[in-house]
Coordinates of C-alpha atoms and ligand atoms in Angstrom, one line a residue:
M144 CA -105.5 210.1 -170.4
S145 CA -102.8 210.7 -167.9
G146 CA -103.5 210.2 -164.2
R147 CA -103.1 213.9 -163.5
R148 CA -106.2 215.8 -162.7
D149 CA -107.0 218.8 -164.7
S150 CA -106.7 222.0 -162.7
I151 CA -109.2 224.8 -162.8
L152 CA -109.2 228.3 -161.4
V153 CA -112.7 229.7 -160.7
V154 CA -113.0 233.5 -160.4
D155 CA -116.2 235.1 -159.3
D156 CA -116.8 237.9 -156.7
Q157 CA -120.2 236.5 -156.0
E158 CA -119.7 234.0 -153.2
S159 CA -122.6 231.7 -153.9
M160 CA -121.6 231.3 -157.5
R161 CA -118.0 230.7 -156.6
E162 CA -118.9 228.0 -154.1
F163 CA -121.4 226.4 -156.5
L164 CA -118.7 226.1 -159.2
E165 CA -116.1 224.9 -156.8
I166 CA -118.3 222.1 -155.4
M167 CA -119.7 221.1 -158.8
L168 CA -116.3 220.9 -160.5
T169 CA -114.6 219.2 -157.6
K170 CA -117.3 216.5 -157.8
E171 CA -116.6 216.1 -161.5
G172 CA -113.0 215.2 -160.5
Y173 CA -111.1 218.4 -161.3
Q174 CA -108.6 220.1 -159.0
V175 CA -110.3 223.4 -158.2
L176 CA -109.0 226.6 -156.7
A177 CA -111.2 229.7 -156.3
A178 CA -110.4 233.4 -156.4
E179 CA -112.6 236.1 -154.9
D180 CA -112.1 238.7 -157.6
G181 CA -109.9 239.7 -160.5
E182 CA -107.0 241.0 -158.4
H183 CA -106.9 237.9 -156.3
A184 CA -106.9 235.8 -159.5
C185 CA -104.0 237.7 -160.9
R186 CA -102.0 237.2 -157.8
I187 CA -102.6 233.4 -158.0
L188 CA -101.8 233.4 -161.7
D189 CA -98.4 235.0 -161.0
K190 CA -97.5 231.8 -159.1
E191 CA -99.4 229.0 -160.6
T192 CA -100.6 227.8 -164.0
F193 CA -103.9 226.1 -164.7
D194 CA -105.4 224.0 -167.4
L195 CA -108.5 226.1 -167.4
V196 CA -109.7 229.4 -165.9
I197 CA -113.4 230.1 -165.5
T198 CA -114.1 233.7 -164.8
D199 CA -117.1 236.0 -164.4
I200 CA -116.9 239.0 -166.7
R201 CA -118.3 241.7 -164.4
M202 CA -116.1 242.2 -161.4
R203 CA -114.8 245.3 -159.6
N204 CA -111.2 246.4 -160.2
I205 CA -110.0 243.8 -162.6
N206 CA -112.8 242.3 -164.6
G207 CA -113.0 239.1 -166.6
I208 CA -111.4 240.5 -169.6
G209 CA -108.5 241.6 -167.4
V210 CA -108.2 238.1 -166.0
L211 CA -108.3 236.7 -169.6
K212 CA -105.5 239.0 -170.7
K213 CA -103.4 238.1 -167.7
V214 CA -103.9 234.4 -168.4
K215 CA -103.1 234.7 -172.1
D216 CA -100.0 236.7 -171.1
R217 CA -98.7 234.2 -168.5
S218 CA -99.6 230.9 -170.2
P219 CA -101.3 231.2 -173.5
E220 CA -102.1 227.5 -173.6
T221 CA -104.5 227.8 -170.6
M222 CA -108.1 227.8 -171.7
V223 CA -110.4 230.5 -170.5
I224 CA -114.2 230.3 -170.2
L225 CA -116.1 233.5 -169.4
I226 CA -119.4 233.7 -167.7
S227 CA -121.4 236.7 -168.5
A228 CA -124.7 238.1 -167.6
F229 CA -127.0 239.0 -170.5
S230 CA -126.3 242.7 -170.1
T231 CA -122.8 242.4 -171.5
P232 CA -122.9 240.7 -174.8
E233 CA -120.4 243.0 -176.5
T234 CA -117.9 242.2 -173.8
A235 CA -118.5 238.6 -174.5
V236 CA -117.7 239.1 -178.1
E237 CA -114.6 241.1 -177.2
A238 CA -113.6 238.2 -175.0
M239 CA -113.8 235.8 -177.8
K240 CA -111.5 238.0 -179.8
E241 CA -109.0 238.1 -177.0
G242 CA -108.8 234.3 -177.2
A243 CA -111.3 233.0 -174.7
F244 CA -112.5 229.5 -175.5
D245 CA -116.1 230.2 -174.9
Y246 CA -118.6 232.3 -172.9
I247 CA -121.6 231.1 -171.1
P248 CA -124.5 233.4 -170.5
K249 CA -126.0 233.6 -167.0
P250 CA -128.1 231.9 -165.9
F251 CA -126.7 228.7 -167.4
K252 CA -127.6 225.1 -167.2
V253 CA -125.2 222.9 -165.3
N254 CA -125.0 220.5 -168.1
D255 CA -124.0 223.2 -170.6
L256 CA -121.2 224.3 -168.3
R257 CA -120.1 220.7 -167.9
R258 CA -119.9 220.2 -171.6
V259 CA -118.0 223.4 -172.3
V260 CA -115.5 222.6 -169.6
K261 CA -114.9 219.2 -171.1
D262 CA -114.6 220.7 -174.6
A263 CA -112.2 223.3 -173.4
L264 CA -109.9 220.8 -171.7
K265 CA -110.1 218.5 -174.7
S266 CA -109.2 221.2 -177.1
K267 CA -106.2 222.1 -174.8
T268 CA -104.8 218.6 -175.0
A269 CA -105.5 218.2 -178.7
P270 CA -102.3 218.6 -180.8
E271 CA -101.8 222.1 -182.0
Q272 CA -102.1 222.4 -185.7
E273 CA -102.5 226.1 -186.2
D274 CA -100.5 227.2 -189.1
T275 CA -102.0 230.6 -189.3
G276 CA -100.3 231.7 -186.1
S277 CA -103.5 233.0 -184.6
T278 CA -104.6 231.5 -181.3
S279 CA -107.9 233.1 -180.9
R280 CA -110.7 231.1 -182.3
F281 CA -113.6 233.4 -182.8
H282 CA -116.7 231.4 -182.6
F283 CA -120.3 232.2 -181.9
D284 CA -122.6 229.4 -180.8
F285 CA -121.1 227.1 -183.4
L286 CA -120.7 229.8 -186.0
L287 CA -117.1 229.6 -186.9
G288 CA -115.0 232.2 -188.7
E289 CA -113.0 235.2 -187.8
S290 CA -113.0 237.1 -191.1
P291 CA -114.0 240.8 -190.9
Q292 CA -117.0 239.9 -193.0
M293 CA -118.2 237.4 -190.4
K294 CA -117.3 239.7 -187.5
R295 CA -119.7 242.2 -189.0
V296 CA -122.4 239.5 -188.9
Y297 CA -121.6 238.7 -185.2
D298 CA -121.8 242.3 -184.4
L299 CA -125.2 242.5 -185.9
I300 CA -126.3 239.4 -184.1
Q301 CA -125.4 241.0 -180.8
R302 CA -127.1 244.2 -181.6
V303 CA -130.2 242.6 -182.8
S304 CA -130.4 240.2 -179.9
R305 CA -131.2 243.1 -177.6
T306 CA -134.2 244.2 -179.6
R307 CA -137.4 242.5 -180.5
S308 CA -137.3 243.8 -184.1
N309 CA -137.9 241.4 -186.9
V310 CA -134.9 240.3 -188.9
L311 CA -134.4 239.3 -192.5
I312 CA -131.4 237.2 -193.2
T313 CA -130.2 237.0 -196.8
G314 CA -127.4 235.0 -198.4
E315 CA -126.6 232.4 -200.9
S316 CA -127.5 228.8 -200.2
G317 CA -125.4 227.1 -197.6
T318 CA -124.0 230.3 -196.1
G319 CA -125.3 229.6 -192.6
K320 CA -128.5 231.6 -192.5
E321 CA -130.2 229.1 -190.2
L322 CA -127.2 229.1 -187.8
V323 CA -127.4 232.9 -187.7
A324 CA -131.1 232.8 -186.9
K325 CA -130.5 230.4 -184.1
A326 CA -127.6 232.4 -182.8
I327 CA -129.8 235.5 -182.5
H328 CA -132.4 233.5 -180.6
H329 CA -129.9 232.0 -178.3
V330 CA -128.2 235.3 -177.3
S331 CA -131.5 237.1 -177.0
E332 CA -133.6 237.3 -173.8
R333 CA -136.0 234.9 -175.5
R334 CA -133.6 232.1 -175.3
D335 CA -135.5 230.2 -172.6
K336 CA -138.5 230.1 -174.9
P337 CA -138.7 228.0 -178.1
I338 CA -137.5 228.9 -181.5
V339 CA -140.0 227.4 -183.9
V340 CA -138.7 226.7 -187.4
I341 CA -141.1 226.9 -190.2
N342 CA -140.0 225.8 -193.7
C343 CA -142.2 227.9 -195.9
A344 CA -141.1 226.0 -199.0
G345 CA -141.9 222.6 -197.6
M346 CA -145.4 223.1 -196.4
P347 CA -148.5 222.8 -198.5
E348 CA -150.8 225.8 -198.3
S349 CA -153.7 223.7 -197.0
L350 CA -151.6 222.5 -194.1
I351 CA -149.7 225.7 -193.3
E352 CA -152.6 227.5 -191.8
S353 CA -153.7 224.9 -189.4
E354 CA -150.0 224.3 -188.5
L355 CA -149.4 227.9 -187.8
F356 CA -152.6 228.8 -186.0
G357 CA -153.9 225.5 -184.7
Y358 CA -157.5 224.5 -185.0
R359 CA -160.6 223.9 -182.9
K360 CA -162.4 220.6 -182.7
G361 CA -164.7 220.1 -185.7
A362 CA -163.1 222.9 -187.8
F363 CA -162.7 220.5 -190.6
T364 CA -163.1 216.8 -191.3
G365 CA -160.5 215.0 -189.1
A366 CA -160.3 217.8 -186.5
F367 CA -161.3 215.5 -183.7
A368 CA -159.9 217.7 -180.9
D369 CA -158.5 221.2 -180.4
K370 CA -154.9 221.5 -181.5
E371 CA -152.3 224.1 -180.7
G372 CA -150.6 225.9 -183.5
L373 CA -146.9 226.8 -183.9
F374 CA -147.7 230.4 -182.7
D375 CA -149.0 229.0 -179.4
V376 CA -145.8 227.0 -179.1
A377 CA -143.5 230.0 -180.0
H378 CA -145.2 232.4 -177.7
G379 CA -142.6 234.5 -175.9
G380 CA -139.9 233.1 -178.3
T381 CA -138.9 233.3 -181.9
V382 CA -140.5 232.1 -185.2
F383 CA -138.0 231.3 -187.9
L384 CA -139.5 231.5 -191.3
D385 CA -137.1 229.7 -193.6
E386 CA -137.3 230.3 -197.3
V387 CA -139.9 233.0 -196.7
G388 CA -139.9 234.0 -200.4
E389 CA -141.9 230.8 -201.0
L390 CA -145.0 231.8 -199.0
S391 CA -148.2 231.8 -200.9
P392 CA -150.2 235.1 -201.3
V393 CA -152.9 233.8 -199.0
I394 CA -150.5 233.0 -196.2
Q395 CA -148.7 236.2 -196.7
I396 CA -151.9 238.1 -195.9
K397 CA -152.6 236.0 -192.8
L398 CA -149.0 236.4 -191.6
L399 CA -149.1 240.2 -192.1
R400 CA -152.2 240.3 -189.8
V401 CA -150.4 238.4 -187.1
I402 CA -147.4 240.8 -187.3
Q403 CA -149.6 243.9 -187.3
E404 CA -152.1 242.9 -184.6
R405 CA -149.9 240.5 -182.6
A406 CA -152.8 238.3 -182.4
F407 CA -154.3 235.3 -184.2
T408 CA -157.3 233.0 -184.3
A409 CA -157.2 229.2 -184.5
V410 CA -158.8 227.7 -187.6
G411 CA -162.5 227.3 -186.8
G412 CA -162.2 229.3 -183.6
V413 CA -163.5 232.7 -182.6
E414 CA -161.2 233.5 -179.7
V415 CA -158.5 236.0 -180.5
K416 CA -155.2 234.9 -179.0
R417 CA -152.4 237.4 -178.3
V418 CA -149.0 236.3 -179.4
D419 CA -145.6 237.7 -178.6
V420 CA -143.0 236.4 -181.1
R421 CA -140.0 237.8 -182.9
F422 CA -139.9 236.9 -186.6
I423 CA -136.6 236.0 -188.1
S424 CA -136.9 235.2 -191.8
A425 CA -134.4 233.9 -194.3
T426 CA -134.2 233.8 -198.0
N427 CA -131.7 233.1 -200.8
K428 CA -133.9 234.9 -203.2
E429 CA -133.7 238.6 -204.0
L430 CA -136.8 239.4 -202.0
E431 CA -136.9 242.9 -203.2
Q432 CA -137.1 241.7 -206.8
E433 CA -139.9 239.4 -205.8
V434 CA -141.7 242.5 -204.4
I435 CA -141.2 244.3 -207.7
R436 CA -142.5 241.3 -209.6
S437 CA -145.5 241.3 -207.3
N438 CA -144.7 237.9 -206.0
F439 CA -144.2 239.1 -202.5
R440 CA -146.3 241.7 -200.6
E441 CA -144.5 244.9 -200.1
D442 CA -146.1 245.6 -196.7
L443 CA -145.1 242.2 -195.4
Y444 CA -141.6 242.7 -196.8
F445 CA -141.1 245.9 -194.8
R446 CA -142.6 244.3 -191.7
L447 CA -140.2 241.4 -191.9
N448 CA -137.1 243.3 -193.0
V449 CA -136.7 245.7 -190.1
I450 CA -133.2 244.7 -189.6
P451 CA -131.4 243.1 -192.6
I452 CA -128.5 240.8 -192.1
A453 CA -126.6 239.7 -195.2
V454 CA -124.5 236.6 -194.7
P455 CA -121.5 236.7 -197.0
P456 CA -120.6 233.9 -199.4
L457 CA -117.7 231.7 -198.3
R458 CA -115.5 232.8 -201.1
E459 CA -115.6 236.4 -199.8
R460 CA -114.7 235.6 -196.2
E461 CA -111.0 236.3 -195.9
G462 CA -109.2 233.6 -194.0
D463 CA -112.1 231.5 -192.9
L464 CA -111.7 228.6 -195.2
P465 CA -108.8 226.9 -193.4
L466 CA -110.5 227.3 -190.1
L467 CA -113.8 225.8 -191.3
A468 CA -112.1 223.1 -193.3
Q469 CA -110.1 222.0 -190.2
H470 CA -113.2 222.1 -188.1
F471 CA -115.1 219.8 -190.4
L472 CA -112.1 217.6 -190.8
E473 CA -111.9 217.1 -187.0
K474 CA -115.6 216.5 -186.8
F475 CA -115.8 213.8 -189.6
S476 CA -112.5 212.2 -188.6
K477 CA -114.0 211.6 -185.2
E478 CA -117.3 210.5 -186.5
M479 CA -115.8 208.0 -188.8
G480 CA -113.2 206.8 -186.3
K481 CA -110.3 207.9 -188.5
D482 CA -107.1 209.7 -187.5
I483 CA -106.9 212.3 -190.2
R484 CA -105.4 215.4 -188.7
K485 CA -104.6 217.8 -191.5
I486 CA -105.5 218.9 -194.9
S487 CA -102.4 219.0 -197.0
T488 CA -101.2 222.5 -198.0
Y489 CA -101.6 221.3 -201.5
A490 CA -105.2 220.3 -201.0
M491 CA -105.9 223.5 -199.1
D492 CA -104.5 225.4 -202.1
I493 CA -107.0 223.7 -204.4
L494 CA -109.8 224.5 -202.0
G495 CA -108.6 228.1 -201.9
R496 CA -109.2 228.5 -205.6
Y497 CA -112.6 226.8 -205.6
P498 CA -115.6 229.2 -205.7
F499 CA -117.9 227.2 -203.5
P500 CA -121.2 227.9 -205.1
G501 CA -122.8 225.8 -202.3
N502 CA -120.8 227.7 -199.6
V503 CA -120.2 226.3 -196.2
R504 CA -122.5 223.4 -196.7
E505 CA -120.6 222.4 -199.8
L506 CA -117.3 222.6 -198.0
E507 CA -118.7 220.4 -195.3
N508 CA -119.8 217.8 -197.9
I509 CA -116.5 218.0 -199.6
V510 CA -114.6 217.4 -196.4
E511 CA -116.9 214.6 -195.4
R512 CA -116.3 212.8 -198.7
S513 CA -112.5 213.4 -198.4
V514 CA -112.4 211.9 -195.0
A515 CA -114.4 208.9 -196.1
L516 CA -112.1 208.4 -199.2
E517 CA -108.8 209.2 -197.6
T518 CA -106.6 206.3 -196.8
S519 CA -103.6 208.2 -195.5
N520 CA -103.7 210.4 -192.4
I521 CA -103.6 213.6 -194.3
V522 CA -106.2 214.9 -196.8
L523 CA -104.5 214.8 -200.2
P524 CA -105.8 216.5 -203.4
E525 CA -106.8 213.1 -204.8
S526 CA -109.5 212.7 -202.3
L527 CA -111.1 216.1 -202.9
T528 CA -114.1 215.9 -205.1
L529 CA -115.1 219.3 -206.2
S530 CA -118.3 219.5 -208.1
T531 CA -116.9 221.3 -211.1
L532 CA -114.1 218.8 -211.6
K533 CA -116.4 216.0 -210.8
G534 CA -119.0 217.3 -213.2
R535 CA -116.4 217.4 -216.0
I536 CA -115.3 213.9 -215.3
E537 CA -118.8 212.6 -215.4
E538 CA -119.7 214.5 -218.5
K539 CA -116.7 213.0 -220.3
R540 CA -117.5 209.6 -219.1
R541 CA -121.0 209.9 -220.4
R542 CA -119.9 211.4 -223.7
S543 CA -117.2 208.8 -224.2
S544 CA -119.4 205.9 -223.6
D545 CA -122.1 207.2 -225.8
L546 CA -121.2 205.8 -229.2
G547 CA -124.2 207.0 -231.2
P548 CA -125.2 205.7 -234.6
K549 CA -122.1 207.0 -236.4
G550 CA -119.6 205.9 -233.8
I551 CA -116.7 208.0 -232.5
Q552 CA -113.1 208.8 -233.2
L553 CA -111.6 207.3 -230.0
D554 CA -108.2 208.9 -230.4
Q555 CA -109.8 212.3 -230.9
V556 CA -112.0 211.9 -227.9
M557 CA -109.1 210.7 -225.7
A558 CA -107.1 213.6 -226.8
E559 CA -109.9 216.0 -225.9
V560 CA -110.2 214.5 -222.5
E561 CA -106.5 214.7 -222.0
R562 CA -106.4 218.3 -223.1
E563 CA -109.2 219.3 -220.6
Y564 CA -107.4 217.6 -217.7
L565 CA -104.0 219.1 -218.6
I566 CA -105.5 222.6 -218.7
H567 CA -107.5 222.1 -215.5
A568 CA -104.6 220.7 -213.6
L569 CA -102.3 223.6 -214.6
E570 CA -105.0 225.9 -213.6
I571 CA -105.3 224.4 -210.1
A572 CA -101.6 224.1 -209.8
R573 CA -101.3 227.8 -210.7
G574 CA -98.9 226.9 -213.5
S575 CA -96.6 224.7 -211.4
K576 CA -95.9 221.7 -213.7
Q577 CA -94.6 219.7 -210.9
R578 CA -97.9 220.0 -209.0
A579 CA -99.9 219.5 -212.1
A580 CA -98.1 216.3 -212.9
E581 CA -98.8 215.1 -209.3
L582 CA -102.4 216.0 -209.6
L583 CA -102.7 213.9 -212.8
G584 CA -100.6 211.1 -211.4
I585 CA -98.0 211.3 -214.1
T586 CA -94.3 212.2 -214.2
L587 CA -93.1 215.7 -214.9
R588 CA -91.5 214.3 -218.1
S589 CA -94.7 212.8 -219.2
L590 CA -96.5 216.0 -218.5
R591 CA -94.0 218.1 -220.6
Y592 CA -94.4 215.6 -223.4
R593 CA -98.1 215.7 -223.4
L594 CA -98.2 219.5 -223.2
E595 CA -96.0 219.8 -226.2
K596 CA -98.0 217.3 -228.2
Q597 CA -101.2 219.1 -227.4
G598 CA -99.6 222.5 -228.2
I599 CA -100.4 223.9 -224.8
A600 CA -98.1 226.7 -223.9
A601 CA -97.1 226.6 -220.3
E602 CA -94.4 228.8 -218.8
D603 CA -91.7 226.8 -217.2
E604 CA -91.1 227.9 -213.7
S605 CA -87.8 229.4 -213.0
Ligands
ATP261 N1 -120.0 229.8 -189.9 C1 -120.2 228.5 -189.8 N2 -119.5 227.7 -189.0 C2 -119.8 226.4 -188.9 N3 -120.7 225.8 -189.6 C3 -121.4 226.5 -190.5 C4 -121.2 227.9 -190.6 N4 -122.1 228.3 -191.6 C5 -122.7 227.2 -192.0 N5 -122.3 226.1 -191.4 C6 -122.8 224.7 -191.6 O1 -123.2 224.7 -193.0 C7 -124.4 224.0 -193.2 C8 -125.4 224.9 -193.8 O2 -125.8 226.0 -192.9 P1 -127.3 226.5 -192.9 O3 -128.3 225.4 -193.0 O4 -127.4 227.4 -191.7 O5 -127.3 227.4 -194.3 P2 -128.4 228.1 -195.0 O6 -127.9 229.4 -195.4 O7 -129.7 228.1 -194.2 O8 -128.6 227.3 -196.3 P3 -129.9 227.2 -197.3 O9 -130.0 228.5 -198.0 O10 -129.5 226.1 -198.2 O11 -131.1 226.8 -196.4 C9 -124.8 223.5 -191.8 O12 -124.4 222.2 -191.6 C10 -124.1 224.4 -190.9 O13 -123.9 223.8 -189.6
MG262 MG1 -131.5 227.2 -194.5

């Protein structure tokens, strides 16, 4: 760190807020200047540049978005954090698109603000490694991605957050359904109340009822005292039913009752307790099919699926892969105390062709392994372990070490293995022999020789 103090411009037309921010940030050691409104801010920005600008969104004349545009116009490298009241979520989303670093909903916790300010300044000093040319990093409460497919999801999250309607999130495994559920809760007006996560697959039926509804003393053996259920805890907040397709028929009925009557009774109790919760459910099953097969109650399905949100598989998100990969790279690099800054173009190329059946979670795991394995300061193709390729290697290993009663033809097995790898490498290298040779750790000459021997026709590049 240099000795220079980071400079921050605070813009808010509400005096108390302005003063609060000024005092708090000065105490933190920053050099702070305050502007009374958007116009004032723009005049200052004509003369001075800052490391960070923190601006309210709602202001007369020039609002926060106006200030943001001015900043990005004058000095694109300056970070901008917007503070928005709950009533303007769309504006906040718009702001993220315009290149804001983050937005903080009002009222906010001082610690949250501190953290975001730190992150913003850190990301400013971090070396630029954008090769996409885009500077705006669209993110939503840790949901990364700026593809049109994900923007549609963000848009739905914003809309849904203003209602208390139940939401059903569908999507393949690892697409980020839980993150979406949490994002909805955190932008909704329920955010100060808890979000209770219930894993419907993980809980035995006998337990789930007392967990959900709580119990009264003496309700069953071992109930030594009254106990609150998850619905008591979630009152006023959100209940997230993960893997909702796994709920047993008995629990399905009980849940339906809670949704219809907005009330429940503890196990062994008589008192009817009112409960105000929003249900967000998630499933990677085709729940509609489960309804047709009579595995899931239709009435419950309709109650839970008031607003459907489909999270797209990673392979369909245009342009999000490099962004996510870079994010995970930075995360794991830091965690493991390594200095790996980039994924080689070549490795990115391979990732780009991989279908990611396990979606974002799989990408996260792949990057984690690569960072652990990588010895240079750039992720090279060799340290990528993709499950299909890995699967093939392991299968071959198993097969080739299994002699069986009749033994094997070693030369033939080796030739088969070689053939598989040659074809696979060419596939990944999109026909580039130079790349395929590098992937296989052999010379171009050797590759040509082997291809010819195996009778694999591969076009020579011009
Ligand atoms: N858009 C995203 N940006 C950043 N991280 C993401 C994103 N989507 C998913 N992740 C990360 O990927 C992992 C899987 O996400 P999550 O648990 O939300 O998926 P899921 O759809 O609930 O998966 P499953 O169906 O297996 O339960 C998490 O570590 C999460 O942080
Ligand atoms: Mg999940």
